[in-house]
Coordinates of N, CA and C and ligand atoms in Angstrom, one line a residue:
M70 N -121.2 20.4 52.9 CA -120.9 19.4 51.9 C -121.6 19.6 50.6
G71 N -123.0 19.6 50.7 CA -123.8 19.8 49.5 C -124.0 18.6 48.6
V72 N -124.6 18.8 47.5 CA -124.9 17.7 46.6 C -123.7 17.2 45.8
D73 N -123.6 15.8 45.7 CA -122.5 15.2 45.0 C -123.0 15.0 43.6
A74 N -122.8 16.0 42.7 CA -123.3 15.9 41.3 C -122.8 14.7 40.5
S75 N -121.6 14.4 40.7 CA -121.0 13.3 39.9 C -121.6 12.0 40.3
K76 N -121.7 11.8 41.7 CA -122.4 10.6 42.2 C -123.8 10.5 41.7
Y77 N -124.5 11.6 41.7 CA -125.9 11.6 41.2 C -126.0 11.1 39.8
K78 N -125.1 11.7 38.9 CA -125.1 11.3 37.5 C -124.8 9.8 37.3
E79 N -123.8 9.4 38.1 CA -123.4 8.0 38.1 C -124.6 7.1 38.4
I80 N -125.3 7.4 39.5 CA -126.5 6.6 39.9 C -127.6 6.6 38.9
I81 N -127.9 7.8 38.3 CA -128.9 7.9 37.3 C -128.5 7.0 36.1
G82 N -127.3 7.0 35.8 CA -126.8 6.1 34.7 C -127.0 4.7 35.0
E83 N -126.7 4.3 36.2 CA -126.9 2.9 36.6 C -128.4 2.5 36.7
L84 N -129.3 3.4 37.0 CA -130.6 3.0 37.3 C -131.5 2.6 36.1
G85 N -131.2 3.2 35.0 CA -132.0 2.9 33.8 C -133.5 3.3 34.0
D86 N -134.3 2.3 34.0 CA -135.8 2.5 34.1 C -136.2 2.5 35.6
V87 N -135.3 2.3 36.5 CA -135.7 2.3 37.9 C -135.8 3.7 38.4
K88 N -136.9 4.1 39.0 CA -137.2 5.4 39.4 C -136.4 5.8 40.7
L89 N -135.8 7.0 40.7 CA -135.1 7.5 41.8 C -135.9 8.5 42.6
V90 N -136.1 8.2 43.9 CA -136.6 9.3 44.8 C -135.4 9.7 45.6
A91 N -135.0 11.0 45.5 CA -133.9 11.6 46.2 C -134.4 12.0 47.6
V92 N -133.8 11.3 48.6 CA -134.3 11.6 50.0 C -133.6 12.7 50.6
S93 N -134.3 13.8 50.8 CA -133.7 15.1 51.2 C -134.0 15.5 52.7
K94 N -134.4 14.5 53.5 CA -134.7 14.9 54.9 C -133.5 15.5 55.6
I95 N -133.8 16.5 56.3 CA -132.9 17.3 57.1 C -131.9 18.1 56.2
K96 N -132.0 18.0 54.9 CA -131.1 18.7 54.0 C -131.7 20.0 53.7
P97 N -130.9 21.1 53.5 CA -131.5 22.4 53.2 C -132.1 22.5 51.8
V98 N -133.0 23.5 51.7 CA -133.7 23.8 50.4 C -132.7 24.0 49.2
E99 N -131.5 24.7 49.6 CA -130.5 24.9 48.5 C -130.0 23.6 47.9
D100 N -129.9 22.6 48.7 CA -129.4 21.3 48.2 C -130.4 20.7 47.3
I101 N -131.7 20.8 47.6 CA -132.8 20.3 46.8 C -132.8 21.0 45.5
K102 N -132.7 22.3 45.6 CA -132.7 23.2 44.3 C -131.5 22.8 43.4
A103 N -130.4 22.5 44.0 CA -129.2 22.1 43.2 C -129.4 20.8 42.5
L104 N -130.1 19.9 43.1 CA -130.4 18.6 42.5 C -131.5 18.8 41.4
Y105 N -132.4 19.6 41.8 CA -133.5 20.0 40.8 C -132.9 20.5 39.5
D106 N -131.9 21.4 39.7 CA -131.3 22.0 38.5 C -130.5 20.9 37.6
L107 N -130.2 19.8 38.3 CA -129.6 18.7 37.5 C -130.7 17.8 36.8
G108 N -131.9 18.1 37.1 CA -133.0 17.4 36.4 C -133.9 16.5 37.3
Q109 N -133.5 16.4 38.6 CA -134.3 15.5 39.5 C -135.6 16.2 39.9
R110 N -136.7 15.4 39.9 CA -138.0 15.9 40.2 C -138.7 15.2 41.4
D111 N -138.3 14.0 41.7 CA -138.9 13.2 42.8 C -138.0 13.3 44.0
F112 N -138.6 13.9 45.1 CA -137.9 14.0 46.4 C -138.7 13.4 47.5
G113 N -138.0 12.8 48.4 CA -138.6 12.1 49.6 C -138.3 12.8 50.9
E114 N -139.3 12.9 51.7 CA -139.1 13.6 53.0 C -139.8 12.7 54.1
N115 N -139.3 12.8 55.3 CA -139.9 12.0 56.4 C -140.7 12.7 57.4
Y116 N -140.6 14.0 57.4 CA -141.3 14.8 58.5 C -142.3 15.8 57.9
V117 N -143.5 15.8 58.4 CA -144.6 16.6 57.9 C -144.3 18.1 57.8
Q118 N -143.9 18.6 59.0 CA -143.6 20.0 59.1 C -142.5 20.4 58.1
E119 N -141.4 19.6 58.1 CA -140.3 19.9 57.3 C -140.7 19.9 55.8
M120 N -141.4 18.9 55.4 CA -141.8 18.8 53.9 C -142.7 20.0 53.6
T121 N -143.6 20.3 54.5 CA -144.6 21.4 54.2 C -143.9 22.7 54.0
D122 N -142.9 23.0 54.9 CA -142.1 24.2 54.8 C -141.3 24.3 53.6
K123 N -140.6 23.2 53.3 CA -139.7 23.2 52.1 C -140.5 23.5 50.8
Q124 N -141.6 22.8 50.7 CA -142.4 22.8 49.5 C -142.8 24.2 49.1
T125 N -143.0 25.1 50.0 CA -143.4 26.5 49.7 C -142.2 27.3 49.0
H126 N -141.0 26.8 49.2 CA -139.8 27.5 48.7 C -139.3 26.9 47.4
L127 N -139.9 25.9 46.9 CA -139.3 25.2 45.8 C -140.3 25.1 44.6
P128 N -139.8 24.8 43.4 CA -140.7 24.7 42.2 C -141.8 23.8 42.4
K129 N -142.9 24.2 41.7 CA -144.2 23.5 41.9 C -144.2 22.1 41.1
D130 N -143.3 21.9 40.2 CA -143.4 20.6 39.5 C -142.6 19.5 40.2
I131 N -142.1 19.8 41.4 CA -141.5 18.7 42.2 C -142.6 17.7 42.6
R132 N -142.3 16.5 42.5 CA -143.2 15.4 43.0 C -142.7 15.0 44.4
W133 N -143.5 15.4 45.4 CA -143.1 15.1 46.8 C -143.6 13.7 47.3
H134 N -142.6 12.9 47.8 CA -143.0 11.6 48.3 C -142.8 11.7 49.8
F135 N -143.9 11.3 50.5 CA -143.7 11.2 52.0 C -143.3 9.8 52.3
I136 N -142.2 9.6 52.9 CA -141.6 8.3 53.1 C -141.5 7.9 54.6
G137 N -141.9 8.8 55.5 CA -141.8 8.5 56.9 C -143.0 7.8 57.5
H138 N -143.0 7.7 58.8 CA -144.2 7.2 59.5 C -145.2 8.4 59.6
L139 N -146.4 8.2 59.1 CA -147.4 9.3 59.0 C -148.5 9.0 60.0
Q140 N -148.8 10.0 60.8 CA -150.0 9.9 61.7 C -151.2 10.4 61.0
S141 N -152.3 9.7 61.2 CA -153.6 10.1 60.5 C -153.9 11.6 60.7
N142 N -153.7 12.1 61.9 CA -154.1 13.5 62.2 C -153.3 14.5 61.5
K143 N -152.2 14.0 60.8 CA -151.3 15.0 60.1 C -151.5 15.0 58.6
V144 N -152.3 14.0 58.1 CA -152.5 13.9 56.6 C -152.9 15.2 56.0
K145 N -153.8 15.9 56.7 CA -154.4 17.1 56.2 C -153.3 18.2 55.8
Y146 N -152.2 18.2 56.5 CA -151.2 19.2 56.2 C -150.5 19.0 54.8
I147 N -150.4 17.7 54.4 CA -149.6 17.4 53.2 C -150.5 17.1 52.0
A148 N -151.8 16.8 52.3 CA -152.8 16.4 51.3 C -152.9 17.5 50.1
P149 N -152.7 18.8 50.3 CA -152.8 19.7 49.2 C -151.7 19.6 48.2
F150 N -150.6 19.0 48.5 CA -149.5 19.0 47.5 C -148.8 17.6 47.3
V151 N -148.9 16.7 48.3 CA -148.0 15.5 48.2 C -148.4 14.7 47.0
F152 N -147.4 14.1 46.3 CA -147.6 13.3 45.1 C -147.9 11.8 45.5
M153 N -147.0 11.3 46.4 CA -147.1 9.9 46.8 C -146.8 9.7 48.3
I154 N -147.7 8.9 48.9 CA -147.4 8.6 50.3 C -146.9 7.2 50.4
Q155 N -145.7 7.0 50.6 CA -145.1 5.6 50.8 C -145.2 5.3 52.3
G156 N -145.1 4.1 52.6 CA -145.2 3.8 54.1 C -146.6 4.0 54.7
V157 N -147.6 3.7 53.9 CA -149.0 3.6 54.5 C -149.0 2.3 55.2
D158 N -149.2 2.3 56.6 CA -149.1 1.1 57.4 C -150.4 0.7 58.1
S159 N -151.5 1.4 57.8 CA -152.8 0.9 58.3 C -153.9 1.3 57.4
Y160 N -155.0 0.5 57.4 CA -156.1 0.9 56.6 C -156.7 2.2 57.0
K161 N -156.7 2.4 58.3 CA -157.2 3.7 58.8 C -156.5 4.9 58.2
L162 N -155.2 4.8 58.0 CA -154.4 5.8 57.4 C -154.8 6.0 55.9
L163 N -155.0 4.9 55.2 CA -155.4 4.9 53.8 C -156.7 5.6 53.6
A164 N -157.6 5.3 54.5 CA -159.0 5.9 54.4 C -158.9 7.4 54.7
E165 N -158.1 7.8 55.6 CA -157.9 9.2 56.0 C -157.3 10.0 54.8
I166 N -156.3 9.3 54.2 CA -155.7 10.0 53.0 C -156.7 10.2 51.9
N167 N -157.6 9.2 51.7 CA -158.6 9.3 50.7 C -159.5 10.5 51.0
K168 N -159.9 10.6 52.3 CA -160.8 11.7 52.7 C -160.2 13.1 52.5
Q169 N -158.9 13.2 52.9 CA -158.2 14.5 52.7 C -157.9 14.8 51.3
A170 N -157.6 13.8 50.5 CA -157.4 14.0 49.1 C -158.7 14.5 48.4
A171 N -159.8 13.9 48.8 CA -161.2 14.3 48.3 C -161.4 15.8 48.6
K172 N -161.1 16.2 49.8 CA -161.3 17.6 50.2 C -160.5 18.5 49.4
N173 N -159.4 18.1 48.9 CA -158.5 18.9 48.1 C -158.7 18.6 46.6
Q174 N -159.7 17.9 46.3 CA -160.0 17.4 44.9 C -158.8 16.9 44.2
R175 N -158.1 16.0 44.9 CA -156.9 15.5 44.3 C -157.0 13.9 44.4
I176 N -156.0 13.3 43.6 CA -155.8 11.9 43.8 C -154.4 11.7 44.3
I177 N -154.2 11.0 45.4 CA -152.9 10.8 46.0 C -152.5 9.4 45.8
Q178 N -151.3 9.2 45.2 CA -150.8 7.8 45.1 C -150.3 7.3 46.4
C179 N -150.5 6.0 46.7 CA -150.1 5.4 48.0 C -149.4 4.1 47.7
L180 N -148.4 3.9 48.6 CA -147.8 2.6 48.6 C -148.0 2.0 50.0
L181 N -148.4 0.7 50.1 CA -148.5 0.1 51.4 C -147.2 -0.4 51.8
Q182 N -146.8 -0.1 53.1 CA -145.5 -0.5 53.6 C -145.6 -1.9 54.2
V183 N -144.7 -2.8 53.8 CA -144.7 -4.2 54.4 C -143.5 -4.3 55.3
H184 N -143.8 -4.9 56.4 CA -142.7 -5.1 57.4 C -141.9 -6.4 57.0
I185 N -140.7 -6.1 56.5 CA -139.9 -7.3 56.0 C -138.6 -7.5 56.8
A186 N -138.3 -6.5 57.6 CA -137.0 -6.5 58.4 C -137.1 -7.4 59.6
A187 N -136.0 -7.8 60.1 CA -136.0 -8.6 61.3 C -136.3 -7.7 62.5
E188 N -135.9 -6.4 62.4 CA -136.1 -5.5 63.5 C -137.6 -5.2 63.8
E189 N -137.9 -5.3 65.0 CA -139.3 -5.0 65.4 C -139.7 -3.5 65.3
T190 N -138.6 -2.7 65.3 CA -138.9 -1.2 65.4 C -139.5 -0.7 64.1
K191 N -139.3 -1.4 63.0 CA -139.8 -0.8 61.7 C -141.3 -1.0 61.6
F192 N -141.9 -0.1 60.8 CA -143.4 -0.1 60.7 C -143.8 -1.0 59.5
G193 N -145.0 -1.3 59.4 CA -145.5 -1.9 58.2 C -146.5 -3.1 58.5
F194 N -147.2 -3.5 57.4 CA -148.2 -4.6 57.5 C -147.4 -5.9 57.5
N195 N -147.9 -6.9 58.2 CA -147.4 -8.3 57.9 C -148.3 -8.8 56.7
E196 N -148.0 -10.0 56.3 CA -148.6 -10.5 55.1 C -150.2 -10.7 55.2
D197 N -150.6 -11.2 56.4 CA -152.0 -11.4 56.6 C -152.8 -10.0 56.6
E198 N -152.2 -9.1 57.3 CA -152.8 -7.8 57.4 C -152.9 -7.1 56.1
L199 N -151.8 -7.3 55.2 CA -151.8 -6.8 53.9 C -153.0 -7.3 53.0
F200 N -153.1 -8.6 53.1 CA -154.2 -9.2 52.4 C -155.6 -8.6 52.8
A201 N -155.7 -8.5 54.1 CA -157.0 -8.0 54.7 C -157.2 -6.5 54.2
A202 N -156.1 -5.7 54.2 CA -156.2 -4.3 53.8 C -156.6 -4.2 52.3
I203 N -156.0 -5.1 51.5 CA -156.3 -5.0 50.1 C -157.8 -5.5 49.8
E204 N -158.2 -6.5 50.5 CA -159.6 -6.9 50.4 C -160.6 -5.8 50.7
Q205 N -160.3 -5.1 51.8 CA -161.1 -4.0 52.3 C -161.1 -2.9 51.2
Y206 N -159.9 -2.6 50.7 CA -159.7 -1.6 49.7 C -160.6 -1.9 48.4
K207 N -160.6 -3.1 48.0 CA -161.4 -3.5 46.9 C -162.9 -3.3 47.1
K208 N -163.3 -3.5 48.4 CA -164.8 -3.3 48.7 C -165.1 -1.8 48.7
D209 N -164.2 -1.0 49.3 CA -164.5 0.4 49.6 C -164.4 1.3 48.4
Q210 N -163.6 0.9 47.4 CA -163.4 1.8 46.2 C -163.0 3.2 46.6
L211 N -162.0 3.4 47.3 CA -161.5 4.7 47.7 C -161.2 5.5 46.4
K212 N -161.9 6.5 46.1 CA -161.8 7.1 44.8 C -160.7 8.2 44.7
N213 N -160.2 8.7 45.8 CA -159.2 9.7 45.7 C -157.8 9.3 46.1
I214 N -157.6 8.0 46.1 CA -156.3 7.5 46.2 C -156.0 6.5 45.0
K215 N -154.8 6.4 44.7 CA -154.4 5.4 43.7 C -153.4 4.5 44.4
L216 N -153.8 3.3 44.5 CA -153.0 2.3 45.2 C -151.9 1.8 44.2
S217 N -150.7 2.3 44.4 CA -149.7 2.2 43.3 C -148.7 1.0 43.5
G218 N -148.7 0.5 44.8 CA -147.8 -0.6 45.0 C -147.4 -0.8 46.4
L219 N -146.2 -1.3 46.6 CA -145.7 -1.7 47.9 C -144.3 -1.0 48.2
M220 N -144.0 -0.8 49.5 CA -142.7 -0.3 49.9 C -142.2 -1.1 51.1
G221 N -140.9 -1.3 51.1 CA -140.3 -2.0 52.3 C -138.9 -1.6 52.6
M222 N -138.5 -1.8 53.8 CA -137.1 -1.5 54.2 C -136.5 -2.8 54.8
A223 N -135.4 -3.1 54.3 CA -134.7 -4.3 54.7 C -134.0 -4.1 56.1
S224 N -133.6 -5.1 56.7 CA -132.9 -5.0 58.0 C -131.6 -4.2 57.8
F225 N -131.2 -3.5 58.9 CA -130.0 -2.7 58.9 C -128.9 -3.7 59.3
T226 N -128.3 -4.3 58.4 CA -127.3 -5.4 58.7 C -126.2 -5.5 57.6
E227 N -125.1 -6.0 58.0 CA -124.0 -6.2 57.0 C -124.3 -7.5 56.2
D228 N -125.2 -8.3 56.7 CA -125.4 -9.6 56.1 C -126.2 -9.5 54.8
K229 N -125.5 -9.5 53.6 CA -126.1 -9.2 52.3 C -127.2 -10.3 52.0
N230 N -126.9 -11.5 52.4 CA -127.9 -12.6 52.1 C -129.2 -12.4 52.8
Q231 N -129.1 -11.9 54.0 CA -130.3 -11.5 54.8 C -131.2 -10.5 54.1
V232 N -130.4 -9.4 53.6 CA -131.1 -8.3 52.9 C -131.7 -8.8 51.6
R233 N -131.0 -9.6 50.9 CA -131.5 -10.2 49.6 C -132.8 -11.0 49.9
K234 N -132.7 -11.8 50.9 CA -133.9 -12.7 51.2 C -135.1 -11.8 51.5
E235 N -134.9 -10.7 52.2 CA -136.0 -9.8 52.6 C -136.6 -9.2 51.4
F236 N -135.7 -8.7 50.5 CA -136.2 -8.1 49.2 C -136.9 -9.1 48.3
F237 N -136.4 -10.3 48.3 CA -137.0 -11.4 47.5 C -138.4 -11.6 48.0
Y238 N -138.5 -11.7 49.3 CA -139.8 -11.9 50.0 C -140.8 -10.8 49.6
L239 N -140.4 -9.6 49.6 CA -141.3 -8.5 49.3 C -141.7 -8.5 47.8
R240 N -140.7 -8.9 47.0 CA -141.1 -9.0 45.5 C -142.1 -10.1 45.3
T241 N -142.0 -11.2 46.1 CA -143.0 -12.3 46.0 C -144.4 -11.8 46.4
I242 N -144.5 -11.1 47.5 CA -145.7 -10.6 48.0 C -146.3 -9.6 47.0
F243 N -145.4 -8.8 46.4 CA -145.9 -7.8 45.4 C -146.6 -8.5 44.3
S244 N -146.0 -9.6 43.8 CA -146.6 -10.3 42.6 C -147.9 -10.9 43.0
E245 N -148.0 -11.4 44.3 CA -149.3 -12.0 44.7 C -150.4 -10.9 44.8
M246 N -150.0 -9.8 45.4 CA -151.0 -8.7 45.5 C -151.4 -8.1 44.2
K247 N -150.5 -8.1 43.3 CA -150.8 -7.6 41.9 C -151.8 -8.5 41.2
S248 N -151.7 -9.8 41.4 CA -152.7 -10.6 40.8 C -154.0 -10.6 41.5
L249 N -154.0 -10.4 42.8 CA -155.2 -10.3 43.6 C -156.0 -9.0 43.3
L250 N -155.3 -7.9 43.0 CA -155.9 -6.6 42.7 C -156.3 -6.5 41.3
D251 N -155.5 -7.0 40.4 CA -155.8 -7.0 39.0 C -156.0 -5.6 38.5
Q252 N -155.2 -4.6 38.9 CA -155.3 -3.3 38.3 C -153.9 -2.8 37.9
P253 N -153.8 -2.3 36.6 CA -152.5 -2.0 36.1 C -151.7 -0.9 36.9
D254 N -152.5 0.0 37.6 CA -151.8 1.0 38.4 C -151.0 0.5 39.5
F255 N -151.3 -0.7 39.9 CA -150.5 -1.3 41.0 C -149.2 -1.8 40.4
S256 N -148.2 -1.0 40.3 CA -147.0 -1.3 39.5 C -145.7 -0.9 40.2
T257 N -145.7 -0.3 41.3 CA -144.5 0.3 41.9 C -144.0 -0.6 43.1
L258 N -142.8 -1.0 43.0 CA -142.2 -1.8 44.1 C -141.0 -0.9 44.6
S259 N -141.2 -0.2 45.7 CA -140.2 0.7 46.2 C -139.4 0.0 47.3
M260 N -138.2 -0.3 46.9 CA -137.2 -0.9 47.9 C -135.8 -0.6 47.4
G261 N -134.9 -0.4 48.4 CA -133.5 0.0 48.2 C -133.2 1.4 48.6
M262 N -132.1 1.5 49.4 CA -131.6 2.8 49.9 C -130.1 2.9 49.6
S263 N -129.4 3.9 50.1 CA -128.0 4.1 49.7 C -127.2 2.8 49.9
G264 N -127.4 2.1 51.0 CA -126.6 0.9 51.3 C -127.0 -0.4 50.6
D265 N -128.2 -0.5 50.1 CA -128.6 -1.8 49.6 C -129.4 -1.7 48.2
Y266 N -129.3 -0.6 47.5 CA -130.1 -0.5 46.3 C -129.7 -1.4 45.2
H267 N -128.4 -1.8 45.1 CA -128.0 -2.8 44.1 C -128.7 -4.1 44.3
I268 N -128.7 -4.6 45.5 CA -129.4 -5.8 45.8 C -130.9 -5.7 45.5
A269 N -131.5 -4.6 45.9 CA -132.9 -4.4 45.7 C -133.3 -4.4 44.2
I270 N -132.5 -3.8 43.4 CA -132.8 -3.8 42.0 C -132.6 -5.2 41.4
D271 N -131.6 -5.9 41.9 CA -131.4 -7.4 41.5 C -132.7 -8.1 41.8
E272 N -133.3 -7.8 42.9 CA -134.5 -8.6 43.3 C -135.8 -8.0 42.8
G273 N -135.7 -7.0 41.9 CA -136.9 -6.6 41.2 C -137.5 -5.2 41.6
S274 N -136.8 -4.5 42.4 CA -137.2 -3.1 42.7 C -137.4 -2.3 41.4
N275 N -138.4 -1.4 41.4 CA -138.4 -0.4 40.3 C -138.5 1.0 40.8
M276 N -138.3 1.2 42.1 CA -138.1 2.5 42.7 C -137.2 2.5 43.9
V277 N -136.1 3.3 43.9 CA -135.2 3.3 45.0 C -135.3 4.7 45.7
R278 N -135.0 4.7 47.0 CA -135.0 5.9 47.8 C -133.6 6.2 48.3
I279 N -132.9 7.1 47.7 CA -131.5 7.3 48.1 C -131.3 8.7 48.6
G280 N -130.7 8.7 49.8 CA -130.4 10.0 50.4 C -128.9 10.3 50.5
S281 N -128.3 9.7 51.5 CA -126.9 10.0 51.9 C -125.9 9.9 50.7
L282 N -126.0 9.0 49.8 CA -125.1 8.9 48.7 C -125.1 10.1 47.9
I283 N -126.2 10.8 47.8 CA -126.3 12.0 46.9 C -126.1 13.3 47.7
F284 N -126.7 13.3 48.9 CA -126.7 14.6 49.7 C -125.6 14.6 50.7
G285 N -124.9 13.5 50.9 CA -123.9 13.4 52.0 C -124.6 12.9 53.3
E286 N -123.8 12.4 54.2 CA -124.3 11.9 55.4 C -125.2 12.9 56.1
R287 N -126.2 12.4 56.9 CA -127.0 13.3 57.6 C -126.4 13.5 59.0
V288 N -126.3 14.8 59.4 CA -125.8 15.1 60.7 C -127.0 15.6 61.5
Y289 N -127.4 14.9 62.5 CA -128.7 15.2 63.2 C -128.5 16.3 64.3
N290 N -127.3 16.3 64.9 CA -127.1 17.2 66.0 C -126.2 18.4 65.5
K291 N -126.8 19.4 65.1 CA -126.0 20.5 64.6 C -125.4 21.4 65.8
Ligands
LIG248 C1 -133.8 8.1 55.2 C2 -134.6 7.1 54.4 C3 -134.1 6.6 53.1 C4 -132.7 7.1 52.6 O1 -131.7 6.6 53.4 P1 -130.2 6.7 52.9 O2 -129.5 5.5 53.6 O3 -129.7 8.0 53.3 O4 -130.1 6.5 51.4 C5 -134.8 5.8 52.4 N1 -136.0 5.3 52.8 C6 -136.6 5.7 54.0 C7 -137.9 5.2 54.4 C8 -135.9 6.6 54.8 O5 -136.4 7.0 56.0

């Protein structure tokens, strides 16, 4: 199938100031290069090994976003090149990212993932845990990460009101955390995917993560 260039251009036109992360998980390097040639620079991947492999074959000015669930013991593999780690879901992970970033003399941007969906299976902090993590972060002054904002995934449901409520909730927490932290770098609210990004933007998202609309459906069993 490959990249849908006209859909990509349409989305870019719609987004305005909202940042697009093109989610390229399980898609080949050729598709990423095709989108790169259309001007896209931010790409999102879910698997450590896959992102690490792809990165060696692609231009160095790509900003790689890790958007999957990351285990602490794997941070070291992506620390040399990753731009932003979305989906940080524990303080332990944040501290490990800081340590590995320091080893590489880098600063890695991080988003804390908040659990906003009804489904138990999704990862992320609840509100209390998030407050605690941010308080800890303020004490520790982790110098090699930049805490850039929050990320969340809404429920996988046809119920648009439910999705809207969840995004509204995340936006509210984002504002609270922003005043708690009082640092201008905390400015990214990553919410919205192929199926719900219009609602997410309505509710205040400034970064969307879109895969299948641009790259086509993902077929996992080849
Ligand atoms: C796969 C994935 C996306 C993109 O999903 P699409 O529905 O293909 O747009 C966005 N965010 C996360 C965290 C993902 O895992």
